Amino acid sequence: AAGVIQSPRHLIKEKRETATLKCYPIPRHDTVYWYQQGPGQDPQFLISFYEKMQSDKGSIPDRFSAQQFSDYHSELNMSSLELGDSALYFCASSSRVANTGELFFGEGSRLTVL
Amino acid sequence: RKEVEQDPGPFNVPEGATVAFNCTYSNSASQSFFWYRQDCRKEPKLLMSVYSSGNEDGRFTAQLNRASQYISLLIRDSKLSDSATYLCVVNRLYNFNKFYFGSGTKLNVKP
């Protein structure tokens, strides 16, 4: 079965650079989520999209933006990168009409800011 | 205060032991409940959905107590491969289908 696809898997950037992460949700899932997970922490919710519209916003810095495109893939854009942005970034998708409605995660994109 | 609270552990248990984790949630409007397993530097993966009637999957049993707003996970006959962090996750469909995470409970199963 198709899973959530994220790219790139690993990314190394310098401070003040820009990074873009991509996510392809599971087909027919209507909601996409972005999470940031630092070492030893639980996933922190950044932002979500329902049917390509931003549905909720969490602790996403103003330097970050995200969108969901007509083909349902989503991108997280991060600018003016800081050392503290180094983390695992997970994309996840879910379906509101699915029987159990659980969250499916991609394998994550590991960002290292030097 | 976090919406979902878990004991971070670590729980250090020998192989074959039975171990139980609890999790409490603060919002009674929460609708769906899950246990996820996360291995180091990997994505969380669904272990079990949790139902009011309780559910069992092999060595794993999950219970939900809506009145007391807590969820439990019981692991019997622990295996070395059970070593991981277990995340309690709660969903509120009518709050933008938002998922709330506990901080995770770390389990170390020792030989």
XYZ file of C-alpha atoms in Angstrom:
225
model
C 0.000 0.000 0.000
C 1.184 3.518 -0.744
C 2.594 5.404 2.223
C 3.439 9.018 2.919
C 6.467 9.989 0.862
C 8.867 12.690 2.033
C 11.883 14.192 0.359
C 14.678 14.791 0.827
C 15.454 12.303 3.577
C 18.492 14.247 4.703
C 19.392 17.883 4.236
C 22.367 19.909 5.403
C 22.183 23.692 5.277
C 24.123 26.657 6.573
C 22.651 29.281 8.886
C 20.491 31.839 7.082
C 19.947 29.545 4.120
C 16.588 28.316 2.849
C 15.258 24.771 2.732
C 12.205 23.179 1.162
C 10.740 19.852 2.230
C 8.234 17.944 0.162
C 5.494 15.546 1.146
C 3.187 13.308 -0.846
C 0.314 12.107 1.348
C -1.444 8.790 1.029
C -3.893 8.951 -1.901
C -7.412 10.039 -0.897
C -6.251 11.331 2.478
C -7.795 14.741 2.964
C -5.565 16.182 5.688
C -1.815 16.741 5.716
C 0.177 17.649 8.808
C 3.728 18.850 9.377
C 5.558 18.104 12.614
C 8.977 19.009 13.946
C 10.724 16.649 16.322
C 13.872 17.616 18.166
C 16.071 15.086 19.995
C 14.263 13.531 22.942
C 11.044 15.406 22.234
C 7.622 14.371 21.006
C 6.522 15.630 17.585
C 5.552 19.305 17.717
C 2.682 20.279 15.435
C 3.533 22.980 12.908
C 0.669 23.267 10.458
C -2.061 21.281 8.726
C -4.052 21.419 5.515
C -7.511 20.071 4.846
C -8.400 19.661 1.190
C -5.580 22.013 0.186
C -6.631 24.795 2.550
C -4.698 25.606 5.711
C -6.805 24.208 8.502
C -4.766 24.710 11.646
C -1.557 26.291 12.771
C 0.681 25.278 15.607
C 4.122 26.392 16.697
C 5.341 27.234 13.211
C 7.854 30.106 13.148
C 7.118 33.078 10.931
C 10.234 32.135 8.935
C 8.450 28.970 7.844
C 5.594 28.669 5.393
C 3.757 25.774 3.862
C 1.226 25.061 1.210
C -0.644 22.196 -0.353
C -0.895 21.979 -4.112
C -3.606 20.843 -6.492
C -2.086 17.355 -6.671
C -2.292 17.230 -2.837
C 1.439 17.233 -2.262
C 2.637 19.709 0.334
C 5.809 21.704 0.777
C 7.322 23.221 3.895
C 9.531 26.202 3.162
C 12.008 27.287 5.790
C 13.977 30.495 5.436
C 16.700 32.227 7.457
C 17.578 28.888 8.971
C 18.847 28.836 12.530
C 20.842 26.198 14.380
C 17.735 25.412 16.434
C 15.845 24.381 13.297
C 17.936 21.204 13.152
C 15.402 18.457 13.689
C 13.438 15.661 12.110
C 10.514 16.983 10.121
C 7.638 14.595 9.655
C 4.772 14.871 7.281
C 1.690 12.848 8.111
C -1.684 12.354 6.515
C -5.082 11.285 7.704
C -8.592 10.841 6.437
C -11.565 12.230 8.343
C -13.889 9.721 6.789
C -11.742 6.670 7.385
C -13.016 4.128 9.833
C -10.254 4.543 12.382
C -8.836 7.905 11.332
C -5.310 7.334 12.495
C -2.318 9.373 11.446
C 0.171 7.944 8.968
C 3.697 9.317 9.033
C 6.321 9.622 6.370
C 9.854 8.537 7.173
C 10.842 12.106 7.896
C 13.341 14.616 6.592
C 16.357 15.180 8.787
C 17.524 18.779 8.609
C 20.923 19.731 9.942
C 21.770 23.422 10.111
C 25.469 24.188 10.481
C -0.174 21.761 30.916
C -0.013 19.363 27.975
C -3.243 17.956 26.656
C -1.814 14.461 26.899
C 0.422 13.428 29.791
C 2.634 10.373 29.969
C 5.302 9.145 32.320
C 8.508 9.559 30.270
C 10.184 6.597 31.940
C 12.448 4.985 31.094
C 10.941 1.683 32.061
C 13.757 -0.847 32.279
C 12.370 -4.373 32.345
C 13.786 -7.868 31.775
C 12.714 -9.996 28.860
C 9.479 -11.785 29.583
C 8.203 -9.148 31.984
C 4.803 -7.524 31.825
C 4.834 -3.744 31.683
C 2.029 -1.192 31.667
C 1.960 2.419 30.557
C -0.715 4.941 31.370
C -1.620 8.167 29.700
C -4.105 10.852 30.705
C -5.821 13.393 28.510
C -7.367 16.640 29.614
C -10.111 17.315 27.092
C -13.237 15.224 27.453
C -14.181 16.071 23.858
C -11.368 13.859 22.612
C -12.719 11.219 20.287
C -10.087 8.817 19.069
C -7.151 7.331 20.900
C -4.030 5.609 19.724
C -0.742 4.149 20.845
C 2.149 4.744 18.485
C 5.573 3.182 18.673
C 8.627 5.191 17.722
C 12.100 3.745 17.304
C 15.095 6.030 17.594
C 15.335 8.470 14.654
C 12.406 6.807 12.887
C 8.842 7.844 12.254
C 6.057 6.986 14.707
C 4.074 3.955 13.628
C 0.610 2.991 14.757
C 0.698 0.217 17.315
C -2.970 0.118 18.253
C -6.121 2.140 18.154
C -7.812 2.192 21.555
C -11.509 1.531 21.996
C -13.791 1.908 24.988
C -14.375 -1.809 25.036
C -10.648 -2.455 25.191
C -8.738 -4.273 22.527
C -6.007 -6.821 22.330
C -3.461 -7.616 19.669
C -1.239 -10.524 20.583
C 0.864 -9.491 23.570
C -0.534 -5.965 23.572
C -3.714 -4.842 25.315
C -5.075 -1.310 25.246
C -7.808 0.114 27.446
C -9.679 3.389 27.457
C -11.421 4.832 30.479
C -13.443 7.831 29.328
C -14.783 8.636 32.782
C -11.284 9.019 34.204
C -9.801 10.194 30.913
C -6.945 7.769 30.768
C -5.600 5.226 28.342
C -3.406 2.272 29.132
C -1.152 -0.082 27.231
C -0.145 -3.459 28.621
C 2.698 -5.435 27.089
C 3.016 -9.037 28.162
C 6.055 -11.268 27.725
C 8.283 -8.362 26.727
C 10.755 -8.928 23.905
C 14.021 -7.146 23.270
C 12.420 -5.822 20.095
C 9.757 -4.037 22.145
C 12.385 -1.485 23.214
C 11.144 1.817 21.829
C 9.300 4.971 22.805
C 5.540 4.612 23.070
C 3.512 7.678 22.236
C -0.030 8.187 23.450
C -1.992 10.122 20.826
C -5.453 11.625 21.114
C -7.565 13.007 18.296
C -10.289 15.644 18.234
C -11.982 15.377 14.887
C -14.024 18.519 15.407
C -10.951 20.576 16.261
C -9.531 20.530 12.739
C -8.932 16.808 13.088
C -6.034 17.638 15.361
C -3.829 15.033 16.985
C -2.341 15.616 20.437
C 0.784 13.773 21.471
C 2.078 12.724 24.827
C 5.795 13.144 25.383
C 6.306 9.401 25.015
C 7.294 6.645 27.404
C 10.621 4.994 26.811
C 10.812 1.234 27.270
C 14.090 -0.651 27.519
C 13.785 -4.420 27.546
C 16.970 -6.052 28.822
C 18.179 -9.621 28.227
